[in-house]
Short mmCIF file of C-alpha atoms and ligand atoms in Angstrom, two decimals:
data_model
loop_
_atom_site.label_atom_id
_atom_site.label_comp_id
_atom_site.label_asym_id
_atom_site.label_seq_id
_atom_site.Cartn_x
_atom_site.Cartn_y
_atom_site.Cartn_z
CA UNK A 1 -59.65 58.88 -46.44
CA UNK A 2 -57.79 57.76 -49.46
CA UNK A 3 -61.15 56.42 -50.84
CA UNK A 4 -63.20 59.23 -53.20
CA UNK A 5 -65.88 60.14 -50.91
CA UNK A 6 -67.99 63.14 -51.61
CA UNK A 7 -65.72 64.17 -54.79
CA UNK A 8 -67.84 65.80 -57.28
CA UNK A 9 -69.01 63.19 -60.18
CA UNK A 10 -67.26 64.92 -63.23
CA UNK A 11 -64.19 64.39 -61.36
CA UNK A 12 -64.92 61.24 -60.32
CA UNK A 13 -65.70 60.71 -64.03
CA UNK A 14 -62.76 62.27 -65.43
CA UNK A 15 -60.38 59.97 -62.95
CA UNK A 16 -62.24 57.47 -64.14
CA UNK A 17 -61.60 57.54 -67.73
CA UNK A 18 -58.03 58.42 -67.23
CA UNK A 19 -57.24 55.22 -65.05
CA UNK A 20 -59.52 52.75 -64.94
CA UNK A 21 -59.84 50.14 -67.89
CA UNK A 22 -63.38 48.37 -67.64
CA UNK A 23 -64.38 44.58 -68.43
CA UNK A 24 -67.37 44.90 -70.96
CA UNK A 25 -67.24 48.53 -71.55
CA UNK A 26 -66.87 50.72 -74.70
CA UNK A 27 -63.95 52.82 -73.86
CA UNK A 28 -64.33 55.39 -76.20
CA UNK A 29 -67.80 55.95 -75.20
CA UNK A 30 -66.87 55.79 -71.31
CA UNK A 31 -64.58 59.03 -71.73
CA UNK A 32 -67.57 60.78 -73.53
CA UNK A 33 -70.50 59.93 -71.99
CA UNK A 34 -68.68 59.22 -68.11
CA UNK A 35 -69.00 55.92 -66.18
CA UNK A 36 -72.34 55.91 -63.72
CA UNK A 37 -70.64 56.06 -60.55
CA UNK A 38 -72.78 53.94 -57.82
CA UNK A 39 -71.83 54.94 -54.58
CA UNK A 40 -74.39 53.32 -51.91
CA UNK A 41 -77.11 50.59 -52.04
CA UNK A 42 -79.71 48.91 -49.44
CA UNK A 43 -81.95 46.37 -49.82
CA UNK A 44 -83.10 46.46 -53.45
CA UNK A 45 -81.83 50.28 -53.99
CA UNK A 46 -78.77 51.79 -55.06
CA UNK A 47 -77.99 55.31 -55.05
CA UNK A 48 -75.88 57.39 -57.35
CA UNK A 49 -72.91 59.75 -57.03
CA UNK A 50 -75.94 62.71 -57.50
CA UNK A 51 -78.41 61.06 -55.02
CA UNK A 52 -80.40 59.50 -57.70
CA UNK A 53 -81.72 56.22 -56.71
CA UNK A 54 -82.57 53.40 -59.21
CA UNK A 55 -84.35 49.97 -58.34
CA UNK A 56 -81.92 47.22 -59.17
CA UNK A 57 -83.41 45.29 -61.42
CA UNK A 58 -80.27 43.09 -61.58
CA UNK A 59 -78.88 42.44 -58.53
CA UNK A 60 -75.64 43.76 -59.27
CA UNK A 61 -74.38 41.47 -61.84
CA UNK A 62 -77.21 38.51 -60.81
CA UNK A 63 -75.68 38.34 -57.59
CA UNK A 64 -76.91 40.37 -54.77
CA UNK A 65 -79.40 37.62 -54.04
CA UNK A 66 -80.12 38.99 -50.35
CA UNK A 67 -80.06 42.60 -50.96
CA UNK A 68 -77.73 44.98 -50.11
CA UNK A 69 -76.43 46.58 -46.69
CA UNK A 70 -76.85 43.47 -44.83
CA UNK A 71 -74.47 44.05 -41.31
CA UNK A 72 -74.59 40.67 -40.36
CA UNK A 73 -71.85 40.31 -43.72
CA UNK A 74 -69.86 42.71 -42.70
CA UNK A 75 -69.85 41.52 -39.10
CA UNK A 76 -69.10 37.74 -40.50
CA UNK A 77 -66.30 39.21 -42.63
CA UNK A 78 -65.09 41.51 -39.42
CA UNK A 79 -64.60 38.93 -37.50
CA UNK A 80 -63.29 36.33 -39.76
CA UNK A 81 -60.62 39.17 -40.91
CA UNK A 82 -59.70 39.46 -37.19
CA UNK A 83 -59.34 35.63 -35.85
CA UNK A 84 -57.85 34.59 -39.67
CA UNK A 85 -57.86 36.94 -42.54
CA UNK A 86 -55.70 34.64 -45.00
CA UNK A 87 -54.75 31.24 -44.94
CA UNK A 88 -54.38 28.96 -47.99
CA UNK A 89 -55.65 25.68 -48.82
CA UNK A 90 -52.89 23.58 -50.89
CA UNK A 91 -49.97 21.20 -49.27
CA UNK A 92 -52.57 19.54 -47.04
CA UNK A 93 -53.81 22.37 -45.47
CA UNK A 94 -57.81 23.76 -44.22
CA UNK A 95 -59.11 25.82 -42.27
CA UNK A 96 -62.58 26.36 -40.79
CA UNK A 97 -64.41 28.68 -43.05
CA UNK A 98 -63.79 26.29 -45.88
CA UNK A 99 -64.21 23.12 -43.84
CA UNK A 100 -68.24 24.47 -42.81
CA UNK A 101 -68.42 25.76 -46.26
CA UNK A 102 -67.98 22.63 -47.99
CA UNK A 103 -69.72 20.62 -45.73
CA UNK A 104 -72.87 22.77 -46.13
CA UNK A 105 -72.81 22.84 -49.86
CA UNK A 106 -73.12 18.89 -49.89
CA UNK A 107 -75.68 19.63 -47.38
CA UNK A 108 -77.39 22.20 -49.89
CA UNK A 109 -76.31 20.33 -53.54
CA UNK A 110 -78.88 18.20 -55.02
CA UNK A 111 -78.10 13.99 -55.52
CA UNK A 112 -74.54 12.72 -54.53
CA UNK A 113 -72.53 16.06 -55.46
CA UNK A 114 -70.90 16.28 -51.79
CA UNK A 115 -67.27 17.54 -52.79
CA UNK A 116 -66.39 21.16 -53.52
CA UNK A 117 -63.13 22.59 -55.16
CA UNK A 118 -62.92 26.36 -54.38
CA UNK A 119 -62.43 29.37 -56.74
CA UNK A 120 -62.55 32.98 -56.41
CA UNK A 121 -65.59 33.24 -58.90
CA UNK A 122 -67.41 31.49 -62.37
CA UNK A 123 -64.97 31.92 -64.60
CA UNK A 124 -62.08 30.17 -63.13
CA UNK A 125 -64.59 27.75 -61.59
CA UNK A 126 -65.46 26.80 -65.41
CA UNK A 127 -61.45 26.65 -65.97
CA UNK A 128 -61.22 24.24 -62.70
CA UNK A 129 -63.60 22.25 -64.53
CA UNK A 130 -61.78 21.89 -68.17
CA UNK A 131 -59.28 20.20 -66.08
CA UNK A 132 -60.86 18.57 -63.97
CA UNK A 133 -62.85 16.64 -65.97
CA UNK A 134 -59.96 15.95 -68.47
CA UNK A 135 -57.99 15.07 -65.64
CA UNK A 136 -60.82 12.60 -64.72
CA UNK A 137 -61.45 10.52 -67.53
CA UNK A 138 -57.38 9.94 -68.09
CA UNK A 139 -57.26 8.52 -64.52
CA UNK A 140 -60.23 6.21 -65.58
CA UNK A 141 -57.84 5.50 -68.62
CA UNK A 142 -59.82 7.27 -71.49
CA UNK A 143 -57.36 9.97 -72.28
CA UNK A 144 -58.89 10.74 -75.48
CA UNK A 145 -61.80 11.87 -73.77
CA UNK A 146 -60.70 15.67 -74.14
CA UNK A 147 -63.87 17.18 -76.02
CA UNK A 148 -66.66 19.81 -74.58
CA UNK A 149 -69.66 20.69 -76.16
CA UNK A 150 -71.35 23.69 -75.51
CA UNK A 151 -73.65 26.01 -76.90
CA UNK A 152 -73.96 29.31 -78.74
CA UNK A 153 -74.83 32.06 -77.29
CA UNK A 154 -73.89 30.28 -73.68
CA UNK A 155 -71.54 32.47 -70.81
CA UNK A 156 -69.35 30.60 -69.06
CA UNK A 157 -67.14 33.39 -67.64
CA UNK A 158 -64.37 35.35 -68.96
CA UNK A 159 -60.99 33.41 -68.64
CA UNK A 160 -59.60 32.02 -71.77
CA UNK A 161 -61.34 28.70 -71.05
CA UNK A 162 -64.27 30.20 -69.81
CA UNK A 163 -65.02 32.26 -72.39
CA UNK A 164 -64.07 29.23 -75.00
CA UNK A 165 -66.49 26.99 -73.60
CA UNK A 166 -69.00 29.86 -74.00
CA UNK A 167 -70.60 30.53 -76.79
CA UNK A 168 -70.24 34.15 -77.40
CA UNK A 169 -69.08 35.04 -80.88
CA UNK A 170 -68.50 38.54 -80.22
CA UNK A 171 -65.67 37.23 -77.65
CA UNK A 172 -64.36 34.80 -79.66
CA UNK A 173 -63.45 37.56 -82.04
CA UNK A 174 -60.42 38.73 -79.45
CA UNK A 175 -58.07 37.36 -78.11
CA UNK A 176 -57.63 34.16 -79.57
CA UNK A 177 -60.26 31.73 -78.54
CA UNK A 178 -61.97 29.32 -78.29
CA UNK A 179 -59.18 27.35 -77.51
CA UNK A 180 -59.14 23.18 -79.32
CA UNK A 181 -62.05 20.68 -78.37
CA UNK A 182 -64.61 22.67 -77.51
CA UNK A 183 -67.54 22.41 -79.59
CA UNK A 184 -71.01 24.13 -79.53
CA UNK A 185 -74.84 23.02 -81.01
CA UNK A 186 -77.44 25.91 -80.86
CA UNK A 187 -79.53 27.26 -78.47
CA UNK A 188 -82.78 26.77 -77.56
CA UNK A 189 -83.93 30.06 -77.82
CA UNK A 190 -87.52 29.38 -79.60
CA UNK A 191 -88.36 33.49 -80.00
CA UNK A 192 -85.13 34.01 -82.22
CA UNK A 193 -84.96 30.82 -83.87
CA UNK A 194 -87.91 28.54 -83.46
CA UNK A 195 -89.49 29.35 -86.71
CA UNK A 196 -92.58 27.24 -87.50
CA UNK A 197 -92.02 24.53 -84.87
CA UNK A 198 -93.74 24.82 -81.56
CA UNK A 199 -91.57 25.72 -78.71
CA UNK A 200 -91.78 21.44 -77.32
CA UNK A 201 -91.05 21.00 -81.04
CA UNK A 202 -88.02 23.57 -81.00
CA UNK A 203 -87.14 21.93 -77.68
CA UNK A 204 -86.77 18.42 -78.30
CA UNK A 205 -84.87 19.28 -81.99
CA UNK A 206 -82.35 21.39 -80.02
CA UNK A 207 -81.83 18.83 -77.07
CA UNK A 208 -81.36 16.67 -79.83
CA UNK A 209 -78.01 18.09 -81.27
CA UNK A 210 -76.23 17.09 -78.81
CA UNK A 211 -76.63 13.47 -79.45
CA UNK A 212 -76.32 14.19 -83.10
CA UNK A 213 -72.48 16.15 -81.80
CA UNK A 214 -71.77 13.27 -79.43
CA UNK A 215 -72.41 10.88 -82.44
CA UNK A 216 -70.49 12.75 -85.14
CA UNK A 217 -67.13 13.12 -82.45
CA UNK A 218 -67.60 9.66 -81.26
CA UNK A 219 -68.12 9.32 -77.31
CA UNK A 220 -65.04 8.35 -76.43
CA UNK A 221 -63.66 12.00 -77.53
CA UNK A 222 -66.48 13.68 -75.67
CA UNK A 223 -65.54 14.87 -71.78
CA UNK A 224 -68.76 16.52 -70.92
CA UNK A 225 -71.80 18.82 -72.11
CA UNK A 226 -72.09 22.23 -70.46
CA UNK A 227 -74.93 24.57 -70.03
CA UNK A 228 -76.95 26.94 -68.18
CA UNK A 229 -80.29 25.12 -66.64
CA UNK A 230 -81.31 28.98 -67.46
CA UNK A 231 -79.12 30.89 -70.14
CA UNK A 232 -78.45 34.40 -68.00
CA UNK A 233 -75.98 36.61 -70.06
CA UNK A 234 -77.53 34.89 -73.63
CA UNK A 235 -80.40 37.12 -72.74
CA UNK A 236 -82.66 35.24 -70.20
CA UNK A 237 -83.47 32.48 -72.60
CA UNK A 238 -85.72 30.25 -70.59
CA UNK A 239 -85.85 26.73 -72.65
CA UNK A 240 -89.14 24.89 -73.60
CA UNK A 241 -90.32 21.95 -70.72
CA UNK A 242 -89.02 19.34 -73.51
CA UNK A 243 -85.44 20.37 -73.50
CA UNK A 244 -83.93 19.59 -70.25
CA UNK A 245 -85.59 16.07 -69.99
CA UNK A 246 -84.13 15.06 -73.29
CA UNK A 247 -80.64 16.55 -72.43
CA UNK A 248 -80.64 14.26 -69.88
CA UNK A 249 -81.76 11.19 -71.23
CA UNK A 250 -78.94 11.97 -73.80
CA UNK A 251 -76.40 12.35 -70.99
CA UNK A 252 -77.65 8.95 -69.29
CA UNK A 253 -77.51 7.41 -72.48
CA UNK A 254 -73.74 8.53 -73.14
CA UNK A 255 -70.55 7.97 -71.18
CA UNK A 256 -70.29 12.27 -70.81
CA UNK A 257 -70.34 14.24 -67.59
CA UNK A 258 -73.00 16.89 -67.31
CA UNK A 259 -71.91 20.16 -65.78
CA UNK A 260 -74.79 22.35 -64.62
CA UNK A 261 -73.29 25.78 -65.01
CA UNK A 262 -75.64 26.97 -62.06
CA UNK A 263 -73.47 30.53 -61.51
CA UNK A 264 -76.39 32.62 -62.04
CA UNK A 265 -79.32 29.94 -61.37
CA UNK A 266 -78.23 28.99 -57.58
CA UNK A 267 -79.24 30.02 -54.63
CA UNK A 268 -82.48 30.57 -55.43
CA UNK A 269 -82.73 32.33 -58.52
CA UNK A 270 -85.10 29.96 -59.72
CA UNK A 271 -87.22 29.51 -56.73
CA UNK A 272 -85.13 26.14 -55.52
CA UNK A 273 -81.62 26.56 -54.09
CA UNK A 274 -80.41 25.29 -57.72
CA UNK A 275 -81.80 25.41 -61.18
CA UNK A 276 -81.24 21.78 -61.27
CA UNK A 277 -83.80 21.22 -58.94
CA UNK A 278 -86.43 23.48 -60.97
CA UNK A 279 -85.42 21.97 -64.40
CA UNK A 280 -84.94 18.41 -63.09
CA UNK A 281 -81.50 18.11 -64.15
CA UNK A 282 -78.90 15.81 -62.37
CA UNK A 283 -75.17 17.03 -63.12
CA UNK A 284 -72.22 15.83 -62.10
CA UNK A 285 -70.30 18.43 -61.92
CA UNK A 286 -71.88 22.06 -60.63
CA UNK A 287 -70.39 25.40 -60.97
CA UNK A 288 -71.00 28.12 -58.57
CA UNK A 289 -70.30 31.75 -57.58
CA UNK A 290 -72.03 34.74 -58.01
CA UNK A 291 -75.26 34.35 -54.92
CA UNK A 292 -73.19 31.96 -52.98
CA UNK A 293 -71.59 35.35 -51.26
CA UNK A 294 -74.57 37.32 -52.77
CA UNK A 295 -71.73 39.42 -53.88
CA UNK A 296 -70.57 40.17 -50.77
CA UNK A 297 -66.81 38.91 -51.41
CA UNK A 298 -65.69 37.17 -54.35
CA UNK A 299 -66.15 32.91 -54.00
CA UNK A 300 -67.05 30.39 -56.43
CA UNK A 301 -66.69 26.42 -57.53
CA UNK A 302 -67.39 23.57 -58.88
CA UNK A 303 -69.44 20.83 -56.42
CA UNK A 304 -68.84 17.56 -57.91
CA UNK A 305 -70.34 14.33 -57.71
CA UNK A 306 -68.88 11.29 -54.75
CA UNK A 307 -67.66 9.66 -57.99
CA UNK A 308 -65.71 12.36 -59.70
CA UNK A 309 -64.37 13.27 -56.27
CA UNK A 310 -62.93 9.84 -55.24
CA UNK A 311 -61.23 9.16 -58.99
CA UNK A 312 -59.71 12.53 -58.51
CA UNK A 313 -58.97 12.33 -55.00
CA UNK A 314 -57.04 8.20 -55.65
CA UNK A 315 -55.38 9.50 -58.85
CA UNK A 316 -52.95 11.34 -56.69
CA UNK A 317 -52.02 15.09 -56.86
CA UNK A 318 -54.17 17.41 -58.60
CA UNK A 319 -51.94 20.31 -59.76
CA UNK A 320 -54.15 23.13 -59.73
CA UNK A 321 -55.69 25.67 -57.75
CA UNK A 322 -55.88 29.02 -56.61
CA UNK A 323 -54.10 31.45 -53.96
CA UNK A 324 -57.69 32.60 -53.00
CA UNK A 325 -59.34 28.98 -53.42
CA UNK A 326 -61.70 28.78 -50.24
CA UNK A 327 -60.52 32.35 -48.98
CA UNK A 328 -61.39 32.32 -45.34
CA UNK A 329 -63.51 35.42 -45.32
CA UNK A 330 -65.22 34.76 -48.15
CA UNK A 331 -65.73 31.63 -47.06
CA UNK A 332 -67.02 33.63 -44.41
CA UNK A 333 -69.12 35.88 -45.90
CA UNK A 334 -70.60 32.82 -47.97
CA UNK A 335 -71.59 30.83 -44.74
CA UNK A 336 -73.64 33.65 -43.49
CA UNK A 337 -75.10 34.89 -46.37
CA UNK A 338 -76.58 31.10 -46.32
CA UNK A 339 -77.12 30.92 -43.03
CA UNK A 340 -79.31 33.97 -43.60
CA UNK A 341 -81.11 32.66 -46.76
CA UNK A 342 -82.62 29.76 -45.05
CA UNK A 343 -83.23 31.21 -41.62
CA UNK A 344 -85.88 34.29 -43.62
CA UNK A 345 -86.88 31.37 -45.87
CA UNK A 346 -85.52 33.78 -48.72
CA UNK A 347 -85.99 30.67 -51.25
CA UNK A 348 -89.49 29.82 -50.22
CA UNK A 349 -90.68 33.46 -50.42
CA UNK A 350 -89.44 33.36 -54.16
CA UNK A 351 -90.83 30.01 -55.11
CA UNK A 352 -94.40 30.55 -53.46
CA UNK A 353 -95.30 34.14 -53.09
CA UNK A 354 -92.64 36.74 -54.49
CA UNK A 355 -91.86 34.57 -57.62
CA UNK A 356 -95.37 34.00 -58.78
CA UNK A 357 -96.56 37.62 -58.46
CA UNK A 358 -93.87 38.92 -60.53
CA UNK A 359 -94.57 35.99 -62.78
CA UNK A 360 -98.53 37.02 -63.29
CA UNK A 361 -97.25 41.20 -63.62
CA UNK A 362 -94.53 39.98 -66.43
CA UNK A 363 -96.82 38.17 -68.43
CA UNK A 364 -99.22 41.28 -68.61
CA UNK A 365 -95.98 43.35 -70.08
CA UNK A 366 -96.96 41.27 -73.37
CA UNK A 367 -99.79 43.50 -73.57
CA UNK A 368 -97.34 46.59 -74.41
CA UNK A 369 -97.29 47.09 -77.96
CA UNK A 370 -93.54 46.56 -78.21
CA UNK A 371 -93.29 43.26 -76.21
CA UNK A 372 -93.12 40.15 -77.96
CA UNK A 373 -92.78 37.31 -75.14
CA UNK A 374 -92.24 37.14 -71.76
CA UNK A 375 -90.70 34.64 -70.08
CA UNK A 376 -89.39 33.97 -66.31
CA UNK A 377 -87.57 31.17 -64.16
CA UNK A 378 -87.99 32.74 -60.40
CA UNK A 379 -86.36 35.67 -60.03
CA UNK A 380 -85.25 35.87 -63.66
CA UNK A 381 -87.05 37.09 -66.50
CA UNK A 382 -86.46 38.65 -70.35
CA UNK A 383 -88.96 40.39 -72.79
CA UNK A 384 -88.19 40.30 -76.31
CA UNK A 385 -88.70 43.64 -78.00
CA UNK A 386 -90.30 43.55 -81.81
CA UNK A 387 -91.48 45.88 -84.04
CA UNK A 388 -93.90 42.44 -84.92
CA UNK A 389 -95.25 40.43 -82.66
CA UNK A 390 -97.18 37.94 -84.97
CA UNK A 391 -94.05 37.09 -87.01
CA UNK A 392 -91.31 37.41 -84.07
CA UNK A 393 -89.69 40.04 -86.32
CA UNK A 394 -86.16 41.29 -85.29
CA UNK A 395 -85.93 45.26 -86.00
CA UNK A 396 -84.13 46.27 -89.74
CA UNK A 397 -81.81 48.98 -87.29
CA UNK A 398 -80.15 45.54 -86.13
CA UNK A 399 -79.83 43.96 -83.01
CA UNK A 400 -79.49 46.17 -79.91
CA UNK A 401 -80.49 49.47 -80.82
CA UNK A 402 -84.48 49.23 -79.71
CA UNK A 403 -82.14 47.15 -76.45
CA UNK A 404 -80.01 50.32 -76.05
CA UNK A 405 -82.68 52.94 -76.08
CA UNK A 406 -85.12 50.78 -73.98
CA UNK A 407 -81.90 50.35 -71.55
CA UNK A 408 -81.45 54.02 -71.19
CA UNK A 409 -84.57 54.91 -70.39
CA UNK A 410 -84.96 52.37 -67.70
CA UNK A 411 -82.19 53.74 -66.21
CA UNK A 412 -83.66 57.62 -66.28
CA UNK A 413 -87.25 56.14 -65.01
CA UNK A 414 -84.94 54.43 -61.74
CA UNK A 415 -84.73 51.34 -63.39
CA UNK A 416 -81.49 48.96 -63.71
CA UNK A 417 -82.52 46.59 -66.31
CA UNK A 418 -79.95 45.12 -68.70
CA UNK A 419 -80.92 44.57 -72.46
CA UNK A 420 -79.28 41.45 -74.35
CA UNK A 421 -80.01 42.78 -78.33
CA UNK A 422 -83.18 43.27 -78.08
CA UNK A 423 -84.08 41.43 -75.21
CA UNK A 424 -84.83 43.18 -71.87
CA UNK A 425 -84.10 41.50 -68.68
CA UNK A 426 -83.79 41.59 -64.88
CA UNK A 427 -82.83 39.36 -61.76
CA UNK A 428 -83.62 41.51 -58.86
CA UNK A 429 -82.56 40.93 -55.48
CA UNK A 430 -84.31 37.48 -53.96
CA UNK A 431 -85.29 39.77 -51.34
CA UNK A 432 -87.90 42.52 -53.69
CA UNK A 433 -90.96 42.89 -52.14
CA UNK A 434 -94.07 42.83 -53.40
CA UNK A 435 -94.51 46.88 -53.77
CA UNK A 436 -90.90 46.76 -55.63
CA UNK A 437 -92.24 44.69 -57.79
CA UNK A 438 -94.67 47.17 -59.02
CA UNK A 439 -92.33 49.54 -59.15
CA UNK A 440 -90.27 48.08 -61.39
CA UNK A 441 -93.34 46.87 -63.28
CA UNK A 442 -94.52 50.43 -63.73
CA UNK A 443 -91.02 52.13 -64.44
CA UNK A 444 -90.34 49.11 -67.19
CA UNK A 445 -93.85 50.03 -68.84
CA UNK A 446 -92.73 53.99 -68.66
CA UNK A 447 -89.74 53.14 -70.57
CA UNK A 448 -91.32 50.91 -73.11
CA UNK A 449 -93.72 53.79 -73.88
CA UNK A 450 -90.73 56.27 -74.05
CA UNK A 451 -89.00 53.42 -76.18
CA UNK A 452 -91.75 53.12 -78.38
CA UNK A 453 -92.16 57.14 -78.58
CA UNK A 454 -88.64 57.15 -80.22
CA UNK A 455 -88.32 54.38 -82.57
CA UNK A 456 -91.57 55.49 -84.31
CA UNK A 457 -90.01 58.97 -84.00
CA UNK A 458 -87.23 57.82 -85.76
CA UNK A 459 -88.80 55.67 -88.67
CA UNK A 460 -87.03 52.84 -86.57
CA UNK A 461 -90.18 50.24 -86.37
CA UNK A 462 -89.62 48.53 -89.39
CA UNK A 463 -89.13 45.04 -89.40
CA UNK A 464 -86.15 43.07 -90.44
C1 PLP B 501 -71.14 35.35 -64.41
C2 PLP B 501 -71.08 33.98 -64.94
C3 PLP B 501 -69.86 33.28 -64.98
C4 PLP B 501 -68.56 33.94 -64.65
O1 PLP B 501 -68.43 34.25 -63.29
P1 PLP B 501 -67.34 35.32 -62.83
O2 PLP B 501 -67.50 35.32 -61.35
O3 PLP B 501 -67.67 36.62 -63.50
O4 PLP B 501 -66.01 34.82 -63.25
C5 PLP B 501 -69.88 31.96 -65.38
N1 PLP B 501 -71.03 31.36 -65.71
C6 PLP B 501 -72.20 32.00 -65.71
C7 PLP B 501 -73.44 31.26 -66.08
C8 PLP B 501 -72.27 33.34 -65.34
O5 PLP B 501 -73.43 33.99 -65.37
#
C-alpha cells in the first residue's frame, strides 16, 4: 500500500508539514500544532487518525450533502472507470455521463436555465462565467458591457477571477487581485452592520446599492450582478425577506444578467433543490459544484438560461474550457448521487421535517448567554457570538478570537463547526437525523459554556 494507512499520527503529522502546502491554512501554525488528519467517515461521522469521532457539522466543506460511505458512489464511479474512465468534451465530442448529466440538470434547474457548461468545481465555474457573460453581450454587440458587481464579504471561489469577483479583502491582499471591472456594494449582513434600521429596513437599503452601482457605471458597462441567494463562507449571512425581491426587481429593471452563485445553496441546502427556489430568485446564469457530487468527485458549472445558451451557441466557437469539463466519472458520481437524493426524498426530509426541527433547536441557542442571533436557511445556519447582545457589540480582542476558541472547543466536544470572526456556523450532511441533531445541539451548547468559561477567564468579554 503506498497510501499511509495505520502510520502513527505524529508521523503522519510530521510528513505532513514537511510536504504538503495547504489552501487556507496558517503554515507556521500547521508545523506546530500538526494538521487533524481525518482518516474515515460514514453517514454524518468522521473519525480521526486516533479513533476520535466528531459529528460533521459541515459536511466536509458544505458538500457532503448525502453523507458519507455511500457504496452505491463508489459502485457508479467503479463502473464508469471500467466502461470509460476519461474522455474529453471539446472538438465536437460527448459522451454519456455528461449527455444524462446535462439533461437532468435542465430537468432539476428552475425557469428556462436548460444548458450546462462543465467545470471541475466553483471556482473555475465562476471563471467560465466572467467569460461567458462578456463573451455574451459582445455577440449581442454591447462590447462595453464588461463590468461585475459583487459584494463584500461574498466567496466566489479561489481562482484569480473567482476570488476577484468575491469580496474577500483578506484575499485581495495577495496575489494581485481583484482583477479590472469588478465592483462590489455591501452586504446585507443586518447583525454586523444594520445599526438602527430594522433588518426589512437594512434589506431594502442594501438591495438598493446595486441600482445606485448600476446607475453610477451606466448599464451599458454593467455585465451582470453576482451573489450568493445565501452568503456561505461570509459567515452564514442569511439576508432579510426584503432583499432578494428588490434585487430582482433591480435586475428586471436593468439590461444585467443575474448569476445565482448557488455552489453551496443547491441541492438542497436550503430545503429546495436550489436557493433560488427558496429566495424566489430567477438567474440567468447558475453556478454549481460542491453537492452536485456531494463531494464524491470533483464537478461543477454554470447552468444557463435557453437565451444565453443559443447567443453563445450562434456566435460560433467558444474558446474555453477544461480537460476535466464533464469528466465521465464524475459525471458519474454526480448522476447517482442525484439519482439517490430524489429516490430517499433527501430534499423533502430537509424542507418539512429535518429542516424545521433544527430550525426550532437553533433558535433556542439564543438563549446562551454568548449568542447574539441565530439564523438558518435549511441545512445552513450561523450564531453570532457577543459579549452584548442588546447593542450587537463585536468583542474589543477583535474579530475571531471568541470564533477561534469557540471553534476549538467544538472540535474537543466532537463537534466540526467552522467559525467566520465571530460567527459560528454549520451545514451538516442533508442526511442528519433527528438524534444528530441533538447532538450537535448539545455539544455546540458544551462549547459555548467552555467558550464563555474562558473569555471571562481571560478579561476577554469586553465589548468593542
Ligand atoms: C466553495 C465555493 C466556491 C468555490 O468552489 P470550489 O469548488 O472550491 O472551486 C464558489 N462559490 C461558492 C459560493 C462557494 O461556497
Amino acid at each position: 500500500m503506498t497510501i499511509l494507512h495505520n502510520t502513527p499520527t505524529a508521523d503522519l503529522q510530521a510528513l505532513d508539514a514537511a510536504h504538503h502546502l495547504h489552501p487556507f491554512t496558517h503554515g507556521a501554525e500547521l508545523a506546530q500544532k500538526g494538521a487533524r488528519v481525518i482518516t474515515r467517515a460514514k453517514g454524518v461521522t468522521l473519525t480521526d487518525s486516533d479513533g476520535k469521532e466528531l459529528l460533521d457539522g459541515m459536511a466536509g466543506l458544505w458538500c457532503c450533502n448525502i453523507g458519507y460511505g455511500r457504496e452505491e458512489l463508489a459502485e457508479a464511479a467503479r463502473a464508469q472507470m471500467l466502461e470509460l474512465p476519461y474522455y474529453n468534451t471539446f472538438f465536437q465530442t460527448t459522451h454519456p455521463p455528461a449527455i444524462a448529466l446535462a439533461r437532468k440538470l435542465a430537468e432539476l434547474a428552475p425557469g428556462d436555465l436548460d444548458h450546462v457548461f462543465f467545470s471541475t468545481g466553483g471556482s473555475d465555474a465562476n471563471d467560465t462565467n466572467i467569460r461567458l457573460a462578456r463573451h455574451y453581450w459582445a455577440l449581442k454587440g454591447k462590447p462595453e458591457k464588461t463590468v461585475f458587481i459583487s459584494r463584500h464579504n461574498a466567496y466566489h471561489g479561489s481562482t484569480v477571477g473567482a476570488a476577484s469577483l468575491g469580496g474577500m479583502a483578506a484575499m485581495h491582499e495577495q496575489g494581485g487581485i481583484p482583477i479590472p471591472d469588478i465592483e462590489y456594494i455591501g452586504q446585507p449582513n443586518w447583525w454586523a452592520e444594520g445599526g438602527e434600521m430594522s433588518p426589512e429596513e437594512f434589506g431594502l437599503m442594501r438591495a438598493r446599492e446595486l441600482e445606485a452601482k448600476i446607475e453610477e457605471l451606466g448599464e451599458d458597462r454593467v455585465a451582470a450582478f453576482i451573489a450568493e441567494p445565501v452568503q456561505g463562507a461570509g459567515g452564514v449571512i442569511v439576508p432579510p425577506a426584503s432583499y432578494w425581491p428588490e434585487i430582482q426587481r433591480i435586475c428586471d429593471a436593468h439590461e444585467i444578467l443575474l448569476i445565482a452563485d448557488e455552489v453551496i445553496t443547491g441541492f438542497g441546502r436550503t430545503g429546495n433543490w436550489f436557493g433560488s427556489e427558496t429566495w424566489g430568485i430567477r438567474p440567468d446564469i447558475m453556478t454549481i459544484a460542491k453537492g452536485l457530487s456531494s463531494g464524491y468527485a470533483p464537478i461543477g458549472g454554470s447552468i444557463v438560461s435557453r437565451e444565453v445558451a443559443d447567443v453563445i451557441s450562434k456566435g460560433g466557437e467558444f474558446y474555453h474550457g477544461y480537460t476535466y469539463s464533464a469528466h465521465p466519472v464524475s459525471a458519474a458520481v454526480a448522476l447517482e448521487n442525484l439519482r439517490i437524493m430524489e429516490e430517499e426524498r433527501i430534499i423533502e426530509r430537509v424542507r418539512e421535517d429535518t429542516g424545521p426541527y433544527l430550525a426550532r433547536k437553533w433558535a433556542t441557542l439564543t438563549e446562551h448567554p454568548l449568542v447574539g442571533e441565530a439564523v438558518i436557511s435549511g441545512m445552513m445556519a450561523s450564531v453570532a457570538l457577543t459579549p452584548d447582545k442588546a447593542s450587537r457589540a463585536a468583542f474589543r480582542a477583535g474579530a475571531g478570537t471568541a470564533g477561534l476558541i469557540c471553534r476549538d472547543f467544538c472540535f474537543e466536544e466532537g463537534l466540526v463547526m467552522r467559525h467566520v470572526g465571530d460567527r459560528m456556523i454549520i451545514a451538516p450532511p442533508l442526511v442528519i437525523s433527528r438524534e444528530e441533531i441533538d447532538t450537535l445541539i448539545a455539544r455546540a451548547l458544551a462549547a459555548f459554556d467552555r467558550t464563555q468559561a474562558r473569555l471571562e477567564a481571560e478579561g476577554l468579554m469586553e465589548p468593542a
